[in-house]
mmCIF file of C-alpha atoms in Angstrom:
data_model
loop_
_atom_site.group_PDB
_atom_site.id
_atom_site.type_symbol
_atom_site.label_atom_id
_atom_site.label_comp_id
_atom_site.label_asym_id
_atom_site.label_seq_id
_atom_site.Cartn_x
_atom_site.Cartn_y
_atom_site.Cartn_z
ATOM 1 C CA MET A 24 0.000 0.000 0.000
ATOM 2 C CA SER A 25 2.970 2.346 0.544
ATOM 3 C CA LYS A 26 4.227 2.278 -3.014
ATOM 4 C CA PRO A 27 0.977 3.356 -4.676
ATOM 5 C CA SER A 28 0.603 6.127 -2.137
ATOM 6 C CA GLN A 29 4.054 7.420 -2.921
ATOM 7 C CA GLN A 30 3.354 7.221 -6.645
ATOM 8 C CA LEU A 31 0.243 9.378 -6.174
ATOM 9 C CA LEU A 32 1.982 11.903 -3.937
ATOM 10 C CA ALA A 33 4.918 12.444 -6.273
ATOM 11 C CA PRO A 34 2.978 14.143 -9.082
ATOM 12 C CA LEU A 35 1.044 16.157 -6.535
ATOM 13 C CA THR A 36 4.173 17.394 -4.893
ATOM 14 C CA GLY A 37 5.610 18.438 -8.254
ATOM 15 C CA LEU A 38 2.443 20.301 -9.092
ATOM 16 C CA LEU A 39 2.552 22.214 -5.790
ATOM 17 C CA LEU A 40 6.208 23.142 -6.310
ATOM 18 C CA LEU A 41 5.498 24.346 -9.845
ATOM 19 C CA SER A 42 2.582 26.457 -8.614
ATOM 20 C CA ALA A 43 4.694 28.034 -5.884
ATOM 21 C CA ALA A 44 7.441 28.851 -8.356
ATOM 22 C CA ALA A 45 4.949 30.451 -10.685
ATOM 23 C CA THR A 46 3.550 32.536 -7.843
ATOM 24 C CA GLN A 47 7.008 33.758 -6.872
ATOM 25 C CA LEU A 48 7.872 34.513 -10.483
ATOM 26 C CA THR A 49 4.660 36.477 -10.918
ATOM 27 C CA GLY A 50 5.356 38.430 -7.778
ATOM 28 C CA CYS A 51 8.805 39.307 -9.069
ATOM 29 C CA VAL A 52 7.373 40.553 -12.301
ATOM 30 C CA VAL A 53 4.910 42.791 -10.488
ATOM 31 C CA ARG A 54 7.533 44.159 -8.128
ATOM 32 C CA ALA A 55 10.039 44.756 -10.927
ATOM 33 C CA GLY A 56 7.511 46.321 -13.340
ATOM 34 C CA VAL A 57 8.709 49.275 -15.493
ATOM 35 C CA ALA A 58 7.183 52.655 -14.438
ATOM 36 C CA VAL A 59 4.954 54.082 -17.167
ATOM 37 C CA PRO A 60 5.448 57.896 -17.553
ATOM 38 C CA ALA A 61 2.384 60.113 -17.037
ATOM 39 C CA PRO A 62 0.757 61.322 -20.267
ATOM 40 C CA PRO A 63 1.897 64.814 -21.334
ATOM 41 C CA PRO A 64 -0.465 67.660 -20.404
ATOM 42 C CA PRO A 65 -2.695 68.920 -23.197
ATOM 43 C CA PRO A 66 -1.285 71.895 -25.127
ATOM 44 C CA VAL A 67 -2.230 75.290 -23.721
ATOM 45 C CA ALA A 68 -4.968 76.830 -25.819
ATOM 46 C CA TYR A 69 -3.982 80.088 -27.509
ATOM 47 C CA VAL A 70 -5.846 83.031 -26.064
ATOM 48 C CA ALA A 71 -6.016 85.972 -28.428
ATOM 49 C CA PRO A 72 -5.148 89.332 -26.853
ATOM 50 C CA ALA A 73 -8.059 91.559 -25.946
ATOM 51 C CA PRO A 74 -9.096 93.575 -28.994
ATOM 52 C CA ALA A 75 -8.336 97.260 -29.106
ATOM 53 C CA ALA A 76 -12.048 97.928 -28.927
ATOM 54 C CA ALA A 77 -12.301 96.460 -25.424
ATOM 55 C CA VAL A 78 -14.095 98.466 -22.791
ATOM 56 C CA ASP A 79 -11.796 101.153 -21.370
ATOM 57 C CA VAL A 80 -13.969 102.938 -18.815
ATOM 58 C CA GLN A 81 -17.547 103.030 -17.629
ATOM 59 C CA VAL A 82 -19.521 105.866 -16.030
ATOM 60 C CA ASN A 83 -23.087 106.551 -14.983
ATOM 61 C CA GLU A 84 -23.476 109.775 -16.968
ATOM 62 C CA ALA A 85 -24.261 109.970 -20.676
ATOM 63 C CA PRO A 86 -21.730 111.825 -22.836
ATOM 64 C CA PRO A 87 -22.759 115.254 -24.185
ATOM 65 C CA PRO A 88 -23.999 115.687 -27.765
ATOM 66 C CA LEU A 89 -21.354 115.936 -30.459
ATOM 67 C CA PRO A 90 -20.300 119.528 -31.178
ATOM 68 C CA VAL A 91 -20.647 120.985 -34.677
ATOM 69 C CA TYR A 92 -17.363 122.038 -36.278
ATOM 70 C CA GLU A 93 -15.561 122.307 -39.596
ATOM 71 C CA GLN A 94 -12.883 119.880 -40.690
ATOM 72 C CA PRO A 95 -9.400 121.372 -41.162
ATOM 73 C CA PRO A 96 -7.905 120.628 -44.575
ATOM 74 C CA CYS A 97 -5.703 117.545 -44.836
ATOM 75 C CA PRO A 98 -2.141 118.837 -44.245
ATOM 76 C CA VAL A 99 -0.162 115.958 -45.770
ATOM 77 C CA GLU A 100 -0.988 113.397 -48.407
ATOM 78 C CA GLY A 101 -1.458 110.009 -46.764
ATOM 79 C CA TYR A 102 -2.965 111.247 -43.506
ATOM 80 C CA ILE A 103 -6.344 109.811 -42.417
ATOM 81 C CA TRP A 104 -9.040 111.674 -40.502
ATOM 82 C CA THR A 105 -9.880 110.533 -36.968
ATOM 83 C CA PRO A 106 -13.051 112.216 -35.652
ATOM 84 C CA GLY A 107 -13.283 113.932 -32.265
ATOM 85 C CA TYR A 108 -15.134 112.352 -29.354
ATOM 86 C CA TRP A 109 -15.949 112.820 -25.667
ATOM 87 C CA ALA A 110 -13.595 111.024 -23.282
ATOM 88 C CA TRP A 111 -13.840 110.677 -19.505
ATOM 89 C CA ALA A 112 -11.512 111.875 -16.757
ATOM 90 C CA PRO A 113 -12.003 112.289 -12.982
ATOM 91 C CA ALA A 114 -13.077 115.878 -13.648
ATOM 92 C CA GLY A 115 -15.771 114.719 -16.082
ATOM 93 C CA TYR A 116 -16.168 114.514 -19.845
ATOM 94 C CA TYR A 117 -13.590 116.287 -22.002
ATOM 95 C CA TRP A 118 -13.369 116.684 -25.760
ATOM 96 C CA VAL A 119 -10.639 114.950 -27.741
ATOM 97 C CA PRO A 120 -10.352 117.086 -30.895
ATOM 98 C CA GLY A 121 -10.658 115.434 -34.280
ATOM 99 C CA THR A 122 -7.369 115.379 -36.153
ATOM 100 C CA TRP A 123 -5.511 114.148 -39.214
ATOM 101 C CA VAL A 124 -3.011 111.387 -38.393
ATOM 102 C CA SER A 125 -0.540 109.137 -40.142
ATOM 103 C CA PRO A 126 -1.706 105.483 -40.130
ATOM 104 C CA PRO A 127 0.641 102.868 -38.632
ATOM 105 C CA ARG A 128 1.146 101.306 -42.054
ATOM 106 C CA VAL A 129 -0.278 101.160 -45.554
ATOM 107 C CA GLY A 130 -3.705 99.576 -45.915
ATOM 108 C CA LEU A 131 -5.079 100.297 -42.442
ATOM 109 C CA LEU A 132 -8.258 102.239 -41.710
ATOM 110 C CA TRP A 133 -9.453 103.822 -38.475
ATOM 111 C CA THR A 134 -12.480 102.562 -36.547
ATOM 112 C CA PRO A 135 -13.534 105.345 -34.137
ATOM 113 C CA GLY A 136 -14.214 104.652 -30.495
ATOM 114 C CA TYR A 137 -17.744 105.009 -29.165
ATOM 115 C CA TRP A 138 -19.827 105.056 -25.982
ATOM 116 C CA GLY A 139 -22.421 102.346 -25.441
ATOM 117 C CA PHE A 140 -25.006 101.839 -22.726
ATOM 118 C CA VAL A 141 -24.428 98.371 -21.244
ATOM 119 C CA GLY A 142 -25.599 96.936 -17.929
ATOM 120 C CA GLY A 143 -26.868 100.229 -16.590
ATOM 121 C CA ALA A 144 -23.660 102.167 -17.327
ATOM 122 C CA TYR A 145 -22.045 103.984 -20.240
ATOM 123 C CA VAL A 146 -18.920 102.162 -21.375
ATOM 124 C CA PHE A 147 -16.326 103.365 -23.852
ATOM 125 C CA HIS A 148 -14.993 101.114 -26.595
ATOM 126 C CA ALA A 149 -11.645 102.421 -27.805
ATOM 127 C CA GLY A 150 -10.878 102.963 -31.483
ATOM 128 C CA TYR A 151 -8.390 100.876 -33.439
ATOM 129 C CA TRP A 152 -6.680 100.432 -36.804
ATOM 130 C CA GLY A 153 -7.529 97.511 -39.063
ATOM 131 C CA PRO A 154 -7.929 96.460 -42.702
ATOM 132 C CA HIS A 155 -11.669 97.253 -42.508
ATOM 133 C CA VAL A 156 -13.777 99.673 -40.492
ATOM 134 C CA GLY A 157 -15.680 97.923 -37.738
ATOM 135 C CA PHE A 158 -18.671 98.842 -35.592
ATOM 136 C CA TYR A 159 -18.565 102.244 -33.891
ATOM 137 C CA GLY A 160 -22.022 102.380 -32.411
ATOM 138 C CA GLY A 161 -23.777 103.889 -35.401
ATOM 139 C CA VAL A 162 -22.586 107.324 -34.228
ATOM 140 C CA ASN A 163 -22.566 109.882 -37.045
ATOM 141 C CA TYR A 164 -19.212 111.593 -36.536
ATOM 142 C CA GLY A 165 -19.336 113.192 -39.978
ATOM 143 C CA PHE A 166 -16.588 113.675 -42.566
ATOM 144 C CA GLY A 167 -17.070 110.176 -43.975
ATOM 145 C CA TYR A 168 -17.965 108.446 -40.694
ATOM 146 C CA GLY A 169 -21.727 108.444 -41.135
ATOM 147 C CA GLY A 170 -22.450 105.681 -38.632
ATOM 148 C CA VAL A 171 -21.480 102.686 -40.785
ATOM 149 C CA GLY A 172 -18.116 102.252 -42.494
ATOM 150 C CA PHE A 173 -16.009 105.088 -43.866
ATOM 151 C CA ALA A 174 -16.748 106.983 -47.073
ATOM 152 C CA GLY A 175 -14.039 109.622 -46.763
ATOM 153 C CA GLY A 176 -11.406 107.744 -48.724
ATOM 154 C CA ARG A 177 -9.894 104.398 -49.659
ATOM 155 C CA TRP A 178 -6.583 102.748 -50.284
ATOM 156 C CA VAL A 179 -5.567 102.381 -53.931
ATOM 157 C CA GLY A 180 -2.464 100.254 -53.869
ATOM 158 C CA SER A 181 0.005 101.932 -51.535
ATOM 159 C CA SER A 182 -1.654 105.356 -51.830
ATOM 160 C CA PHE A 183 -4.677 106.733 -50.022
ATOM 161 C CA ALA A 184 -7.299 108.475 -52.183
ATOM 162 C CA TYR A 185 -9.614 111.107 -50.681
ATOM 163 C CA ASN A 186 -13.300 111.554 -51.425
ATOM 164 C CA GLN A 187 -13.669 115.301 -51.920
ATOM 165 C CA SER A 188 -17.435 115.160 -51.427
ATOM 166 C CA VAL A 189 -17.068 114.546 -47.667
ATOM 167 C CA THR A 190 -13.494 115.496 -46.748
ATOM 168 C CA ASN A 191 -11.667 118.811 -46.807
ATOM 169 C CA VAL A 192 -8.623 118.480 -49.053
ATOM 170 C CA ASN A 193 -6.549 121.092 -50.826
ATOM 171 C CA VAL A 194 -5.807 119.748 -54.297
ATOM 172 C CA THR A 195 -2.570 121.732 -54.403
ATOM 173 C CA VAL A 196 -1.341 119.602 -51.488
ATOM 174 C CA VAL A 197 -3.293 116.367 -51.996
ATOM 175 C CA HIS A 198 -3.453 115.094 -55.575
ATOM 176 C CA ASN A 199 -4.978 111.624 -55.179
ATOM 177 C CA THR A 200 -8.684 112.495 -54.974
ATOM 178 C CA TYR A 201 -12.061 111.437 -56.335
ATOM 179 C CA ASN A 202 -15.682 112.515 -56.019
ATOM 180 C CA GLU A 203 -18.297 110.048 -54.876
ATOM 181 C CA THR A 204 -21.727 110.967 -53.567
ATOM 182 C CA VAL A 205 -22.411 109.572 -50.108
ATOM 183 C CA VAL A 206 -25.976 108.559 -49.296
ATOM 184 C CA ASN A 207 -26.614 108.956 -45.583
ATOM 185 C CA ASN A 208 -28.996 106.245 -44.390
ATOM 186 C CA VAL A 209 -28.867 107.191 -40.718
ATOM 187 C CA THR A 210 -30.659 109.927 -38.826
ATOM 188 C CA VAL A 211 -28.490 113.031 -38.789
ATOM 189 C CA ASN A 212 -28.229 114.067 -35.163
ATOM 190 C CA ARG A 213 -25.598 114.830 -32.562
ATOM 191 C CA VAL A 214 -26.186 111.828 -30.289
ATOM 192 C CA SER A 215 -22.794 110.520 -29.153
ATOM 193 C CA TYR A 216 -23.645 107.103 -27.691
ATOM 194 C CA ASN A 217 -25.322 103.811 -28.536
ATOM 195 C CA GLY A 218 -28.196 102.312 -26.544
ATOM 196 C CA GLY A 219 -29.981 103.549 -23.458
ATOM 197 C CA ALA A 220 -32.564 106.306 -23.245
ATOM 198 C CA GLY A 221 -32.125 108.609 -26.216
ATOM 199 C CA GLY A 222 -29.196 106.629 -27.593
ATOM 200 C CA ILE A 223 -28.625 105.285 -31.094
ATOM 201 C CA THR A 224 -30.239 101.890 -31.735
ATOM 202 C CA ALA A 225 -27.757 100.639 -34.341
ATOM 203 C CA ALA A 226 -26.433 97.045 -34.152
ATOM 204 C CA PRO A 227 -23.318 95.612 -35.849
ATOM 205 C CA THR A 228 -23.723 94.442 -39.441
ATOM 206 C CA ALA A 229 -22.341 91.126 -40.675
ATOM 207 C CA GLN A 230 -19.379 92.950 -42.212
ATOM 208 C CA GLU A 231 -18.705 94.802 -38.968
ATOM 209 C CA ARG A 232 -18.768 91.539 -37.016
ATOM 210 C CA MET A 233 -16.190 90.118 -39.403
ATOM 211 C CA ALA A 234 -14.044 93.232 -39.008
ATOM 212 C CA ALA A 235 -14.130 92.774 -35.222
ATOM 213 C CA GLN A 236 -12.419 89.385 -35.652
ATOM 214 C CA GLU A 237 -9.572 90.758 -37.748
ATOM 215 C CA GLN A 238 -6.154 91.615 -36.388
ATOM 216 C CA HIS A 239 -6.226 95.124 -34.939
ATOM 217 C CA VAL A 240 -3.495 97.671 -34.361
ATOM 218 C CA GLN A 241 -3.493 99.939 -31.330
ATOM 219 C CA PRO A 242 -3.600 103.753 -31.705
ATOM 220 C CA THR A 243 -0.231 105.282 -32.495
ATOM 221 C CA PHE A 244 1.981 107.118 -30.026
ATOM 222 C CA GLU A 245 0.924 110.425 -31.558
ATOM 223 C CA GLN A 246 -2.725 109.519 -30.977
ATOM 224 C CA HIS A 247 -2.068 108.611 -27.335
ATOM 225 C CA GLN A 248 -0.217 111.877 -26.836
ATOM 226 C CA HIS A 249 -3.090 113.759 -28.448
ATOM 227 C CA VAL A 250 -5.539 112.287 -25.910
ATOM 228 C CA GLN A 251 -3.226 113.047 -22.981
ATOM 229 C CA GLN A 252 -2.850 116.655 -24.097
ATOM 230 C CA ALA A 253 -6.629 116.982 -24.355
ATOM 231 C CA ALA A 254 -7.144 115.519 -20.876
ATOM 232 C CA ALA A 255 -4.744 118.078 -19.398
ATOM 233 C CA ASN A 256 -6.446 121.084 -21.045
ATOM 234 C CA PRO A 257 -9.194 122.600 -18.830
ATOM 235 C CA ALA A 258 -10.723 124.383 -21.831
ATOM 236 C CA LEU A 259 -11.768 121.009 -23.234
ATOM 237 C CA LEU A 260 -13.779 119.957 -20.178
ATOM 238 C CA ALA A 261 -17.494 119.818 -20.971
ATOM 239 C CA ARG A 262 -18.309 121.610 -17.722
ATOM 240 C CA ASN A 263 -16.100 124.518 -18.838
ATOM 241 C CA ASN A 264 -17.165 124.767 -22.480
ATOM 242 C CA SER A 265 -20.869 123.805 -22.190
ATOM 243 C CA GLY A 266 -20.353 121.107 -24.808
ATOM 244 C CA ARG A 267 -18.891 123.517 -27.390
ATOM 245 C CA PRO A 268 -15.089 123.184 -27.162
ATOM 246 C CA SER A 269 -13.018 126.058 -28.434
ATOM 247 C CA ILE A 270 -10.588 123.471 -29.864
ATOM 248 C CA ALA A 271 -12.782 121.068 -31.785
ATOM 249 C CA ALA A 272 -10.342 119.854 -34.458
ATOM 250 C CA THR A 273 -6.651 120.195 -35.324
ATOM 251 C CA PRO A 274 -4.561 119.633 -38.473
ATOM 252 C CA HIS A 275 -2.052 117.434 -36.595
ATOM 253 C CA PRO A 276 -2.150 115.461 -33.342
ATOM 254 C CA SER A 277 -1.557 117.726 -30.301
ATOM 255 C CA ALA A 278 -1.474 120.845 -32.515
ATOM 256 C CA PHE A 279 -3.977 122.622 -30.275
ATOM 257 C CA ASN A 280 -2.435 126.044 -30.848
ATOM 258 C CA ALA A 281 -1.693 125.616 -34.546
ATOM 259 C CA PRO A 282 -3.150 128.103 -37.049
ATOM 260 C CA GLY A 283 -5.333 125.398 -38.561
ATOM 261 C CA ALA A 284 -7.084 124.463 -35.301
ATOM 262 C CA VAL A 285 -10.826 125.180 -35.353
ATOM 263 C CA GLY A 286 -13.445 125.631 -32.649
ATOM 264 C CA ALA A 287 -16.992 124.332 -32.429
ATOM 265 C CA HIS A 288 -19.850 126.485 -33.666
ATOM 266 C CA GLY A 289 -20.971 128.748 -30.865
ATOM 267 C CA ALA A 290 -17.889 127.999 -28.781
ATOM 268 C CA ALA A 291 -17.332 130.406 -25.929
ATOM 269 C CA PRO A 292 -13.894 131.642 -24.836
ATOM 270 C CA PRO A 293 -12.272 129.341 -22.286
ATOM 271 C CA PRO A 294 -12.662 130.322 -18.613
ATOM 272 C CA PRO A 295 -9.917 132.454 -17.000
ATOM 273 C CA HIS A 296 -8.351 129.548 -15.136
ATOM 274 C CA ALA A 297 -8.119 127.600 -18.392
ATOM 275 C CA GLN A 298 -6.216 130.463 -20.036
ATOM 276 C CA ALA A 299 -3.747 130.504 -17.172
ATOM 277 C CA ALA A 300 -3.137 126.790 -17.600
ATOM 278 C CA ALA A 301 -1.647 127.106 -21.086
ATOM 279 C CA TYR A 302 1.516 125.111 -21.694
ATOM 280 C CA THR A 303 3.676 123.858 -24.530
ATOM 281 C CA ASN A 304 4.330 120.225 -25.287
ATOM 282 C CA HIS A 305 7.647 118.806 -26.422
ATOM 283 C CA ASN A 306 6.610 119.091 -30.059
ATOM 284 C CA GLY A 307 6.565 122.855 -29.677
ATOM 285 C CA TYR A 308 2.778 123.231 -29.946
ATOM 286 C CA GLY A 309 0.981 125.187 -27.270
ATOM 287 C CA ALA A 310 -1.751 123.025 -25.768
ATOM 288 C CA GLY A 311 -3.590 125.685 -23.833
ATOM 289 C CA HIS A 312 -6.128 127.394 -26.068
ATOM 290 C CA GLY A 313 -6.020 126.490 -29.757
ATOM 291 C CA ALA A 314 -8.538 128.549 -31.698
ATOM 292 C CA ALA A 315 -9.781 130.088 -28.460
ATOM 293 C CA ALA A 316 -6.477 131.905 -28.030
ATOM 294 C CA ALA A 317 -7.614 134.168 -30.849
ATOM 295 C CA ARG A 318 -10.200 135.631 -28.495
ATOM 296 C CA ALA A 319 -9.014 137.762 -25.592
ATOM 297 C CA THR A 320 -11.094 139.953 -23.301
ATOM 298 C CA ARG A 321 -10.535 143.675 -23.741
ATOM 299 C CA PRO A 322 -11.359 146.648 -21.524
ATOM 300 C CA GLY A 323 -14.944 147.703 -22.045
ATOM 301 C CA GLY A 324 -16.239 144.166 -22.518
ATOM 302 C CA GLY A 325 -15.276 143.674 -26.185
ATOM 303 C CA VAL A 326 -13.495 140.685 -27.618
ATOM 304 C CA ALA A 327 -10.428 140.763 -29.820
ATOM 305 C CA VAL A 328 -10.788 138.259 -32.668
ATOM 306 C CA ASN A 329 -7.624 137.211 -34.520
ATOM 307 C CA GLY A 330 -5.855 140.276 -33.187
ATOM 308 C CA LYS A 331 -8.436 142.724 -34.516
ATOM 309 C CA PRO A 332 -10.086 145.095 -32.019
ATOM 310 C CA PRO A 333 -13.874 144.803 -31.740
ATOM 311 C CA ALA A 334 -16.336 147.502 -32.625
ATOM 312 C CA PRO A 335 -17.112 149.801 -29.621
ATOM 313 C CA ARG A 336 -20.098 148.728 -27.596
ATOM 314 C CA ALA A 337 -22.914 151.203 -27.318
ATOM 315 C CA ASP A 338 -23.207 150.671 -23.562
ATOM 316 C CA ALA A 339 -19.482 150.515 -22.866
ATOM 317 C CA LYS A 340 -18.092 153.168 -20.587
ATOM 318 C CA GLN A 341 -15.681 155.467 -22.411
ATOM 319 C CA HIS A 342 -12.416 156.142 -20.632
ATOM 320 C CA PRO A 343 -10.870 159.571 -20.961
ATOM 321 C CA LYS A 344 -7.428 158.097 -21.373
ATOM 322 C CA ALA A 345 -6.146 155.123 -23.261
ATOM 323 C CA PRO A 346 -5.057 152.255 -21.001
ATOM 324 C CA PRO A 347 -1.350 151.995 -20.257
ATOM 325 C CA LYS A 348 0.708 150.307 -22.916
ATOM 326 C CA GLY A 349 0.842 146.538 -22.497
ATOM 327 C CA GLU A 350 -2.292 146.346 -20.364
ATOM 328 C CA GLU A 351 -4.476 144.967 -23.107
ATOM 329 C CA LYS A 352 -4.381 141.267 -23.841
ATOM 330 C CA THR A 353 -3.430 140.360 -27.349
ATOM 331 C CA ALA A 354 -4.512 137.408 -29.363
ATOM 332 C CA GLN A 355 -1.936 134.705 -29.891
ATOM 333 C CA ARG A 356 -2.106 131.675 -32.057
#
């Protein structure tokens, strides 16, 4: 009986030993497994920079109506008109005069900034340069900016051609011109903002939405300097000029005291403290008065215009003697 038992145990013992060896081998494999590296993180999605037309500032007060003024003639061939607008500072709204500027490069057009009523506040969308004119609130800034697009000129190759029907150009200075009638399909008014009570109800067109997706170029250094000069000039504050700035447009950026600067229709002389705040920027242009410097108060209540004495007032008190030399203010431009 012992031999058969041993014969049966032998295969069983071998099977148990083989199973134990397999278990040990498997354990070794698990313990000596190769570490699998973590999968690489997904690529960071590209986030486009905020467009130049992003909201800059928001206030609870609507901007004043647009002033009425004449456009100075284009001083240099290749310059593009940028219309004036109301900007905001801690002291309130101030006027940034319209001006002729050099574009950053050939082929770019200017989309003006505009105020829009959003979420119970008035927000300002800054202007920008781009291959096409985008949405600017439907505001009729004039001189080719009738609320949609720009009809004041166009690029023809590397040269800019001016539409004489809506822009002021001197053909002795600017030779690349054409005449094209502009049909104004918007209500002609002086409203300076979009939305809200009394605001313009325009919405972006399909073309303007496409233009908003294009690559934009920020305003130039000269444009930034122009805005800074305007912000520092008390005569341009709406509370000082009653919405009729004495410097409404200039032939060059920051040329507030240049001979070609023009005032708004019905503009009053700047207040006394604004006259005392005159200064000169590093370009050599005085930034204090512009066209208003051509008006200086005279004894007797008259006003000197462009250096010419006014006609005597009927109710002005006549002095027996002429005032001492140098006492009268003279007009300076």
